[in-house]
C-alpha positions in Angstrom: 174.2 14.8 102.0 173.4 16.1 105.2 174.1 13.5 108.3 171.4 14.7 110.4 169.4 14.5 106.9 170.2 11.4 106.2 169.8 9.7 109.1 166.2 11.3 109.9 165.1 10.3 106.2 166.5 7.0 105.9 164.5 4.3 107.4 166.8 1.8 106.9 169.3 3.9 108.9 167.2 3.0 111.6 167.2 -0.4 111.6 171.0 -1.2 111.2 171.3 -2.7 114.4 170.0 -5.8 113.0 172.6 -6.5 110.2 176.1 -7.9 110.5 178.4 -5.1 111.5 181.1 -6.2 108.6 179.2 -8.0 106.0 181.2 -9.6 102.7 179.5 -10.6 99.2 178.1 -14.3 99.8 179.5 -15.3 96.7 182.7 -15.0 97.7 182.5 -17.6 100.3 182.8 -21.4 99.7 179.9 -23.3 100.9 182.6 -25.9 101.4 183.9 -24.0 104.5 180.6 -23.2 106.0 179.3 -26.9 106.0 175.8 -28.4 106.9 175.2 -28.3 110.7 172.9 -25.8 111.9 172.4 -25.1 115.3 168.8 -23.2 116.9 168.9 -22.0 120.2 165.2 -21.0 122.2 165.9 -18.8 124.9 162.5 -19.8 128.0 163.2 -15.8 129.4 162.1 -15.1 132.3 163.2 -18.4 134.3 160.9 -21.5 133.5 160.7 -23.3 136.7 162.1 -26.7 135.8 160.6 -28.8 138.9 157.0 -28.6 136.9 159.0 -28.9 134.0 160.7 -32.3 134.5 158.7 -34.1 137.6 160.1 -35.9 140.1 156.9 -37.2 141.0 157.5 -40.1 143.3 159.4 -37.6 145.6 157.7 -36.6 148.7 159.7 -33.4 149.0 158.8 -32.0 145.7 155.1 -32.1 147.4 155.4 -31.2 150.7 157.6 -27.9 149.4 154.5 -27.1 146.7 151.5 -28.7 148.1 149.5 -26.1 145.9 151.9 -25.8 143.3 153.0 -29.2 142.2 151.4 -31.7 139.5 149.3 -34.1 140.7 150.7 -37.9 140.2 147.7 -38.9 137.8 148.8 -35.9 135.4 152.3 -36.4 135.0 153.4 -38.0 131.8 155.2 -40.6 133.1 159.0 -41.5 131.3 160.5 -43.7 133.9 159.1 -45.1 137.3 160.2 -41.6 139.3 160.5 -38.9 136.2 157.7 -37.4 134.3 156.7 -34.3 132.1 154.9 -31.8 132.9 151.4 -32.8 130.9 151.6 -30.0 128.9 155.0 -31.8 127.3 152.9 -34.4 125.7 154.2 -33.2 122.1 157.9 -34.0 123.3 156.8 -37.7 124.2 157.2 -39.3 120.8 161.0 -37.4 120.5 161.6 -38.7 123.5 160.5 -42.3 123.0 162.3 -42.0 119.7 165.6 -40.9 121.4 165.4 -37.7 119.9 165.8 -35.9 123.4 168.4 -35.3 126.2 167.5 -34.0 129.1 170.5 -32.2 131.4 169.6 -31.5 134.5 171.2 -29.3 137.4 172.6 -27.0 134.2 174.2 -23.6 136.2 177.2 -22.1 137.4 179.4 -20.4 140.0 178.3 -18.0 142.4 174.6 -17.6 140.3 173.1 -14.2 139.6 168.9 -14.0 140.4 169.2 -11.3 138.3 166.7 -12.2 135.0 169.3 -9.3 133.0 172.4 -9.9 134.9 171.8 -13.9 134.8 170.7 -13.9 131.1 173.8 -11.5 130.2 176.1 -14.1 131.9 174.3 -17.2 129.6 174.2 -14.8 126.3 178.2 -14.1 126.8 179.6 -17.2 128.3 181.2 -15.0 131.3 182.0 -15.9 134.5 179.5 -14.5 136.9 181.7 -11.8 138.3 182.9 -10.5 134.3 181.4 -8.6 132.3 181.4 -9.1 128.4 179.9 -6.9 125.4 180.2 -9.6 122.6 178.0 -12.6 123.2 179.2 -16.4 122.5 177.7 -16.7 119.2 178.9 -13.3 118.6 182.8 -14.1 119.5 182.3 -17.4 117.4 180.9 -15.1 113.9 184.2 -13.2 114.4 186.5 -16.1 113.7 183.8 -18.4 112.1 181.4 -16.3 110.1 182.3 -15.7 107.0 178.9 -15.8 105.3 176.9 -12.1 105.8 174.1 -14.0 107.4 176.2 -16.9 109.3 173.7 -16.2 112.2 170.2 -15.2 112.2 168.4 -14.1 115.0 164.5 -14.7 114.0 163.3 -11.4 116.2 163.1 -7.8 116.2 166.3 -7.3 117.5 169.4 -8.4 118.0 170.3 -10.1 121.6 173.9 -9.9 123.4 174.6 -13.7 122.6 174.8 -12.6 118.8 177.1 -9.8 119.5 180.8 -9.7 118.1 183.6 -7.7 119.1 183.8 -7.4 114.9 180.4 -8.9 113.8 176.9 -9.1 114.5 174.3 -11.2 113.5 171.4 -10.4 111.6 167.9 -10.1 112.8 164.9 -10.6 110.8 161.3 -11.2 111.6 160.4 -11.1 108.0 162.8 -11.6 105.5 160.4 -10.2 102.4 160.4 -7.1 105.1 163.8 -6.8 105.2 164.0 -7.5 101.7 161.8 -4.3 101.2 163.2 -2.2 103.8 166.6 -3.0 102.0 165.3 -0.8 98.7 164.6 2.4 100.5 165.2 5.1 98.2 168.5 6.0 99.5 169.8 2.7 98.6 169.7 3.6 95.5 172.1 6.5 95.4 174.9 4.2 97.1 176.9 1.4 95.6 180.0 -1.1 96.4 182.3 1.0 93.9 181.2 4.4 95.4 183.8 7.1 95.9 181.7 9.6 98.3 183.7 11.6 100.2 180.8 10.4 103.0 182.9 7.1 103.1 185.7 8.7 104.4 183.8 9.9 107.3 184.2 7.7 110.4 180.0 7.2 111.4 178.5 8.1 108.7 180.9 5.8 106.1 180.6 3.0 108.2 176.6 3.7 107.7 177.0 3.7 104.1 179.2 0.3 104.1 176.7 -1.8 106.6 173.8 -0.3 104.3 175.9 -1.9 101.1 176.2 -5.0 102.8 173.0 -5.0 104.4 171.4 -4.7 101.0 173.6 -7.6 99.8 171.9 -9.9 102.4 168.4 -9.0 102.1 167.9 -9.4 98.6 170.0 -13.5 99.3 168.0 -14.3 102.6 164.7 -13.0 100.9 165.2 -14.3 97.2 166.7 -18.0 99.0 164.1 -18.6 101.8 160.8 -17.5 99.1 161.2 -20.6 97.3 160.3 -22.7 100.1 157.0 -23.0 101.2 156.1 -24.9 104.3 153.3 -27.5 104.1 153.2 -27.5 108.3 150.0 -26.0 110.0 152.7 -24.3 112.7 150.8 -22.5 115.9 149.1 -19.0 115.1 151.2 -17.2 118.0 154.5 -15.7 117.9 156.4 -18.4 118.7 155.0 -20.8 115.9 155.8 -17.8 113.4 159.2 -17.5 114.6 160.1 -21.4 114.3 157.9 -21.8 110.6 160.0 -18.9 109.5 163.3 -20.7 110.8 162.1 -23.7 109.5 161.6 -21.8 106.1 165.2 -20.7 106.3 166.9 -24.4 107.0 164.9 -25.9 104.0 165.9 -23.3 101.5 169.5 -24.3 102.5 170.7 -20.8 103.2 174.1 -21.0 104.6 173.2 -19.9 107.9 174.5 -21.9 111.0 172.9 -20.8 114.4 169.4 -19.4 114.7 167.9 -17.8 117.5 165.1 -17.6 118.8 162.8 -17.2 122.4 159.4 -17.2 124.1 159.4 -15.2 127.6 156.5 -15.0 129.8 158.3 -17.6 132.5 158.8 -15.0 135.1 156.2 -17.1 137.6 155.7 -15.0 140.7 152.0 -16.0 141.0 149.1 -17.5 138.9 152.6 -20.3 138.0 150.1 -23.2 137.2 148.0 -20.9 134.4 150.6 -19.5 132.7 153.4 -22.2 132.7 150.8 -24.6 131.4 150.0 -22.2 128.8 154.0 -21.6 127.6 154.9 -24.9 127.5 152.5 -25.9 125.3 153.7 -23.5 123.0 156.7 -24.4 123.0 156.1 -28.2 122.6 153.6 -27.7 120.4 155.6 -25.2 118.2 158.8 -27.5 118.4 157.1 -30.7 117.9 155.6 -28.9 114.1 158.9 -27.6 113.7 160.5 -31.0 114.1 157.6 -32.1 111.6 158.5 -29.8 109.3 162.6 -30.5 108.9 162.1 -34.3 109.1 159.4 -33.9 105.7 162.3 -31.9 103.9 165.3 -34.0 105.0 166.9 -31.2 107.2 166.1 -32.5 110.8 169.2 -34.7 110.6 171.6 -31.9 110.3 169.9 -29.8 113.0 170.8 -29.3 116.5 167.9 -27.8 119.2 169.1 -26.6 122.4 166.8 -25.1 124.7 167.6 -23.2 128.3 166.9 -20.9 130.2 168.5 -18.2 132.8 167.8 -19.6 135.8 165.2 -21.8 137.3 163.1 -21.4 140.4 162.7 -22.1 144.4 161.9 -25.1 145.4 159.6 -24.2 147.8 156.2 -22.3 146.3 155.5 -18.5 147.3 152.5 -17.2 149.1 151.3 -16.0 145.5 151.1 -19.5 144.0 154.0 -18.8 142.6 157.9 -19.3 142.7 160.5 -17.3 143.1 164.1 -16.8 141.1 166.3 -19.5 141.8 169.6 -21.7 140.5 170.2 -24.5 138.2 167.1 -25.7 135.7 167.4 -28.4 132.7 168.3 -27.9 129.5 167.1 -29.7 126.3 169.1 -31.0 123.5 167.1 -32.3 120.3 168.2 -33.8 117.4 168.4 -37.2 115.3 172.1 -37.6 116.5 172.1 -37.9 120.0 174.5 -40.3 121.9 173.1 -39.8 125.1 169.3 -39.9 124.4 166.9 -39.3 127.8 168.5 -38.1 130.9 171.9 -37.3 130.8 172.4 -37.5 134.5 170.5 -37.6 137.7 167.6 -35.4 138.8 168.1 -32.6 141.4 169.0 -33.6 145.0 166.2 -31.9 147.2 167.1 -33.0 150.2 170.6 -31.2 149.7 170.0 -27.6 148.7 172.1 -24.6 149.3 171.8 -22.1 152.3 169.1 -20.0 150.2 167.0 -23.0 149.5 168.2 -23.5 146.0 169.1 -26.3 143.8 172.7 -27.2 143.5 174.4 -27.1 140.5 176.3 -29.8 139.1 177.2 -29.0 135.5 178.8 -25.2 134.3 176.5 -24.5 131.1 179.6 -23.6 129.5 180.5 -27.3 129.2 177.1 -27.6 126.8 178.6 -24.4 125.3 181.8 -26.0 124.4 180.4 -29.4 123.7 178.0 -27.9 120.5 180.9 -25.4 119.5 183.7 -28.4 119.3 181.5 -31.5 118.1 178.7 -29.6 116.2 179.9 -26.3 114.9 183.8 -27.7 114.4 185.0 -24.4 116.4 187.5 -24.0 118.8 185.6 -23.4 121.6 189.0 -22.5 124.3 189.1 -19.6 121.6 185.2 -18.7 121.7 184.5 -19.2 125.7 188.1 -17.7 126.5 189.0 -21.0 128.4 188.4 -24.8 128.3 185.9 -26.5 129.4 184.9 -30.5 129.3 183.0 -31.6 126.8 179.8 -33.7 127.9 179.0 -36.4 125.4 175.5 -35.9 124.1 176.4 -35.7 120.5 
């Protein structure tokens, strides 16, 4: 067959970024090896501003710096006698009260980017600030860890950098019956395992033949797997609540899948921050806390790990556009039935004490949450995944 042919016709061919780059039979894995534990990241793009997030609202700072921008005492949702969420949190209250939440605030690292792509790259790879990786932490841990053709799904369109390998991807799936169907393209059908095409001896377009082989060999497991399950849950009708009913969906047909990813982006608040914060964070509670729902009715919440961050958080001090602009450190959220350090994990943000560009200090290197959920979650080697040790906090 023609490669230019071939290429043009197939539209599978076109979507092979979002299949694991070496991909192997599941049944030739032990579910033994791969365990329960399952890990779900949500990426807040575009740098939630954490201050309305998590309120400090008995601090007189917080209100002088955003005297327009800040969230009045009376609307806070109060969790301790200085700390509150922002109001439209009120979905996270009961995991909170039930100790189903840690909080970690002043989450950053050395010699921060305010870069939203250079700053998210350096969270997605688990890089210092001044390296520059092209295989993503989850990525680096499927290459020594994921043996399973779908050890990693990213619920999306496309795959991001953090589920990058040097040897193996992730796979990315809005729809699994989609992929399912995309997987039987016509062209499918004139390839096979056992094929001896001289076209697999060619360097590009054999290793096209192989991924659409093993790409094929996922679909029809993640599809025929996940279609059993059907999901009682009322989730959100927005992209978000899709996204986490469809996750959901995957965890309780007990695929052997480990991390999912997922994100909601719109946090990039310049102006208007009151509006549209309010309006993203109740998706996301709203969507998580139906999520949640949804695990705990089919037994799977127990063996599930949230974490939640994002790649920077904002200025302290508001904009002239009712806004903020790119800043430093933010909070990070860690859900799950497990916790040993439920609540705050350590102090709020000191903003009497920021740096010379009126940022938030960082205390703890994200990488340390990084290397916490690889060694006591995912049972990885984390020196070997983050290409150095860190210290392990103790939330789980």
């Amino acid at each position: 067959m023609d490669r230019r042919k071939f290429l043009k016709q197939s539209s599978l061919a076109s979507s092979l970024f979002f299949v694991p780059s070496f991909v192997k039979a599941f049944e030739q894995v032990a579910s033994t090896k791969l365990g329960y534990k399952r890990l779900v990241i949500i990426q807040l793009s575009g740098g939630n501003d954490g201050l309305n997030t998590i309120i400090p609202y008995r601090n007189d700072i917080y209100y002088k710096e955003r005297p327009k921008l800040s969230i009045p005492k009376q609307n806070v949702l109060k969790l301790n006698d200085d700390i509150g969420f922002h109001p439209s949190l009120l979905p996270l209250k009961d995991l909170y009260d039930n100790g189903y939440l840690t909080i970690i605030n002043n989450v950053g690292y050395p010699n921060p980017n305010r870069s939203h792509f250079r700053s998210m790259d350096i969270w997605q790879t688990g890089s210092d600030s001044n390296k520059y990786s092209q295989s993503g932490w989850i990525g680096r841990y499927l290459d020594f860890y994921g043996k399973a053709p779908y050890s990693a799904i990213e619920v999306d369109e496309s795959l991001s950098l953090a589920m990058k390998g040097e040897t193996t991807n992730a796979l990315a799936t809005l729809n699994p019956k989609a992929l399912h169907n995309l997987s039987k393209d016509s062209y499918f059908k004139n390839i096979s395992p056992n094929q001896n095409s001289i076209h697999l001896n060619e360097h590009n377009l054999g290793y096209l033949y192989k991924s659409m082989i093993d790409a094929k060999s996922s679909a029809k497991y993640v599809y025929e797997r996940s279609k059993t399950v059907t999901s009682k849950k009322e989730y959100p009708n927005n992209k978000f609540g899709k996204q986490l009913k469809t996750t959901a969906k995957f965890i309780n047909s007990h695929i052997e899948t480990k991390v999912f990813y997922t994100s909601l982006s719109g946090f990039d608040t310049h102006a208007n921050q009151l509006n549209t914060q309010k309006r993203l964070l109740a998706i996301y509670a709203n969507g998580i806390a139906t999520f949640i729902e949804d695990l705990k009715e089919n037994n799977t919440f127990k063996d599930t790990l949230i974490l939640t961050f994002s790649e920077f958080g904002r200025r302290v001090k508001q904009n002239a556009s009712a806004g903020t602009d790119h800043g430093t450190s933010n909070n990070v959220f860690i859900i799950g039935e497990q916790l040993k350090r439920q609540g705050f994990y350590n102090d709020m943000p000191n903003l009497s004490n920021l740096d010379t560009n009126g940022d938030l200090k960082f205390e703890i290197d994200f990488r340390t949450i990084y290397a916490t959920v690889l060694d006591k979650w995912l049972e990885a080697n984390d020196k070997k995944i983050l290409d150095k040790s860190f210290k392990k906090l103790n939330f789980i």
